[in-house]
Short mmCIF file of C-alpha atoms in Angstrom, two decimals:
data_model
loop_
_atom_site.label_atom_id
_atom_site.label_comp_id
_atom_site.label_asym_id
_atom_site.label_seq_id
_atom_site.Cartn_x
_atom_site.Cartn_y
_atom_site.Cartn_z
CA UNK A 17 20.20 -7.71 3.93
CA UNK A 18 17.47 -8.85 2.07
CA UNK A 19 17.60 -10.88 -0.87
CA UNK A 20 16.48 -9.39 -4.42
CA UNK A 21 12.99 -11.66 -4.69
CA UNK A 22 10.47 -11.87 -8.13
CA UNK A 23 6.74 -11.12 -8.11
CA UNK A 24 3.70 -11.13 -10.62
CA UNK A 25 1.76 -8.12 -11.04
CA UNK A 26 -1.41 -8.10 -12.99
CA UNK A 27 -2.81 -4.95 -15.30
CA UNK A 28 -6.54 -6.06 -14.85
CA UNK A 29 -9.01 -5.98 -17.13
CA UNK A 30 -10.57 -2.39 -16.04
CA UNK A 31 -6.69 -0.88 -15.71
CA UNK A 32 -5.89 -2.53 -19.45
CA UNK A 33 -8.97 -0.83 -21.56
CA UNK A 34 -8.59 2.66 -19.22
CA UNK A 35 -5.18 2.86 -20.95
CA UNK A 36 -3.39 3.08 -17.19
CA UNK A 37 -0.92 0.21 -18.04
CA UNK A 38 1.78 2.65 -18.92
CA UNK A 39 1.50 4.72 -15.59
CA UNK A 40 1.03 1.28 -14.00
CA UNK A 41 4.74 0.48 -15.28
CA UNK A 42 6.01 3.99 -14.68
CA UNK A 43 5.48 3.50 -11.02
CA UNK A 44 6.78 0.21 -10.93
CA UNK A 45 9.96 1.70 -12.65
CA UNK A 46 10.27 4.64 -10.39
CA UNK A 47 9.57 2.33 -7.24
CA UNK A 48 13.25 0.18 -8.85
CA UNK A 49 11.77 -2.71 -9.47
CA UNK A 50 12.80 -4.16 -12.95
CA UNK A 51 10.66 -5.23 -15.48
CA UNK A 52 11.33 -8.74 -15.95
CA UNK A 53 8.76 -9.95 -18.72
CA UNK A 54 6.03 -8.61 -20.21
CA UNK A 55 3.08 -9.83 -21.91
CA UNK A 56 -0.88 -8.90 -22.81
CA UNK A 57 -3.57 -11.19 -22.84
CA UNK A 58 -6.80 -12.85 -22.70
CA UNK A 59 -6.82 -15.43 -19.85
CA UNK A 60 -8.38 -18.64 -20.22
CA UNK A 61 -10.42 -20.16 -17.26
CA UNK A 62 -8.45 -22.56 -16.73
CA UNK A 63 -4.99 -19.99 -16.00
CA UNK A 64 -7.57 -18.10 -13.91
CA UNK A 65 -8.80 -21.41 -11.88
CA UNK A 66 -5.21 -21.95 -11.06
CA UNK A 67 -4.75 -18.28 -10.64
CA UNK A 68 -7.37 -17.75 -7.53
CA UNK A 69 -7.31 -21.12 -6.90
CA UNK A 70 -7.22 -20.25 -2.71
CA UNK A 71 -10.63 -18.73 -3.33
CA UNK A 72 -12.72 -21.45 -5.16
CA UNK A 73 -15.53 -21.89 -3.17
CA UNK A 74 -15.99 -18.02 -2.25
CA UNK A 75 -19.21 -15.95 -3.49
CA UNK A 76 -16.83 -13.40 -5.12
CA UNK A 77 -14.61 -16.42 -7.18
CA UNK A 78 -16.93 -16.54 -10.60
CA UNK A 79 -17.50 -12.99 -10.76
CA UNK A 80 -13.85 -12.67 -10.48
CA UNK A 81 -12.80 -15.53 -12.85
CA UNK A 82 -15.62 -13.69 -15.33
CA UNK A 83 -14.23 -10.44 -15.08
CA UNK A 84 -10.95 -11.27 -15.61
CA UNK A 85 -11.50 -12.84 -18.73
CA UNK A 86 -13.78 -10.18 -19.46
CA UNK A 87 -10.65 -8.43 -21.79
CA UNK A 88 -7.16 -8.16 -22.08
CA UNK A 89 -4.90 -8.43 -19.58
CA UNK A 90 -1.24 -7.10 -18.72
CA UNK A 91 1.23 -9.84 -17.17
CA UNK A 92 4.39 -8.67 -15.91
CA UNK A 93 6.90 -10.39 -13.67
CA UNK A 94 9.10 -7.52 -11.47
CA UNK A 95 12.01 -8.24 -9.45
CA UNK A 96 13.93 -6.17 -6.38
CA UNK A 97 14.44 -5.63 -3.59
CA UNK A 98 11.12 -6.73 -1.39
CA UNK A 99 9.03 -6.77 -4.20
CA UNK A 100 6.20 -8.34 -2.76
CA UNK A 101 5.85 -5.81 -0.13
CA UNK A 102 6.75 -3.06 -2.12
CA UNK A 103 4.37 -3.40 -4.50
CA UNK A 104 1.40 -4.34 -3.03
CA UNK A 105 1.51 -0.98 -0.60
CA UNK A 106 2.28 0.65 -4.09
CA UNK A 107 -1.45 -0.90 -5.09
CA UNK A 108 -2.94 0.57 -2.11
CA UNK A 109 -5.98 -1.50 -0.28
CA UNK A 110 -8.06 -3.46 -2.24
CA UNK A 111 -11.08 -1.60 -2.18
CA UNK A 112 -10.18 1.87 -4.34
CA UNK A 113 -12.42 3.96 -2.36
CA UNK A 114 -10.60 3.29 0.72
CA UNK A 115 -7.10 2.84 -0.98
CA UNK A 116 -4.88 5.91 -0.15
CA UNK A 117 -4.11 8.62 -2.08
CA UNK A 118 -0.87 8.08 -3.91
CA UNK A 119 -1.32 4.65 -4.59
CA UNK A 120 -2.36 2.86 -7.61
CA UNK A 121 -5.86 2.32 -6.89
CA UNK A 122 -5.72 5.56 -4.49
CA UNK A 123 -5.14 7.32 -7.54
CA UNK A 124 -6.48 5.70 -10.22
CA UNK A 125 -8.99 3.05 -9.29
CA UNK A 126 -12.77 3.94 -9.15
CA UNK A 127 -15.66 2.10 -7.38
CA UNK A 128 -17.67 0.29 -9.87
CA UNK A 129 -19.50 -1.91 -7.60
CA UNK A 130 -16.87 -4.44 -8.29
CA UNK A 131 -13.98 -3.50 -5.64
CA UNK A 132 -12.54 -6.80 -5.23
CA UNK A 133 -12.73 -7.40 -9.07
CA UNK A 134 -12.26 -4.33 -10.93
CA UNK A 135 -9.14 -2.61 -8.90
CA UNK A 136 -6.65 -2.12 -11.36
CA UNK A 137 -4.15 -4.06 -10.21
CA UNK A 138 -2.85 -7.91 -8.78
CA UNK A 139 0.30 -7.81 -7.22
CA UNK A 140 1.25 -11.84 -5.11
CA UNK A 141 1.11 -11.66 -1.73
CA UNK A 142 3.69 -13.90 -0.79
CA UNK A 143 7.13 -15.59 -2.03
CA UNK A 144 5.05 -18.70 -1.97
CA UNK A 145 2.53 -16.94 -4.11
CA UNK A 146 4.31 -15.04 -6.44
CA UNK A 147 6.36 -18.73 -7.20
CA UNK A 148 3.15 -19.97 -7.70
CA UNK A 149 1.84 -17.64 -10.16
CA UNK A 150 4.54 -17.10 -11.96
CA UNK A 151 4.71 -20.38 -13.33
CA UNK A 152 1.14 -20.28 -14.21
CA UNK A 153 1.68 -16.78 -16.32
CA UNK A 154 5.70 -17.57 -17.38
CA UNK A 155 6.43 -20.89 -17.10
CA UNK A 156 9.59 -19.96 -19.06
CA UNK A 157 10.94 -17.93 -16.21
#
């Protein structure tokens, strides 16, 4: 048996002003993950730099740090049963033109040119992760 595990998912920038946040949550509810905490916000650079931290260095890390504090954003720790997992094949691959129908970005994302920036969604990959970032975006959890 697995044990019941916490992630962060982020309501990007693109997802946030194209009003999906709600059907964002809805599938996170109907998937049975709980909604843990909830907020909406513009990031600073600095929560960002600590964000993507792994990718400083990359060609893609300004444009992403830029976009991302381009607008509001939608925090929101979930928690169940393989979370992590869950949720990221709930996002669908990174790239919305090649994410499958039926997932987030399957569904909803659109290719702007920006793929690994403007997909809707962040979900952590990883216990590690997800630890990581949640303290950066709820340190009170």
């Amino acid at each position: 048996m697995t044990a019941t595990e916490r992630s962060l998912v982020l309501v990007k920038p693109d997802g946030y002003s194209r009003g999906l946040t709600g059907e964002v949550l809805r599938r996170i509810e109907a998937k049975g993950y709980r909604l843990v905490a909830l907020q909406i916000l513009t990031p600073t650079t600095d929560m960002l730099h600590r964000h993507y931290a792994e990718h400083e260095g990359k060609p893609f890390f300004g444009p992403l740090v830029e976009f991302m504090c381009s607008g509001r954003v939608v925090a929101v720790a979930i928690e169940g049963e393989r979370c992590i997992e869950g949720f990221r094949s709930l996002a669908g691959a990174t790239d919305p033109t090649k994410a499958a129908p039926g997932s987030i970005r399957g569904d909803l994302g659109r290719d702007w040119g920006l793929a690994v920036q403007a997909n809707i969604v962040h979900g952590s990959d990883s216990p590690e992760s997800a630890e990581r970032e949640l303290a950066i975006w709820f340190p009170e959890l």
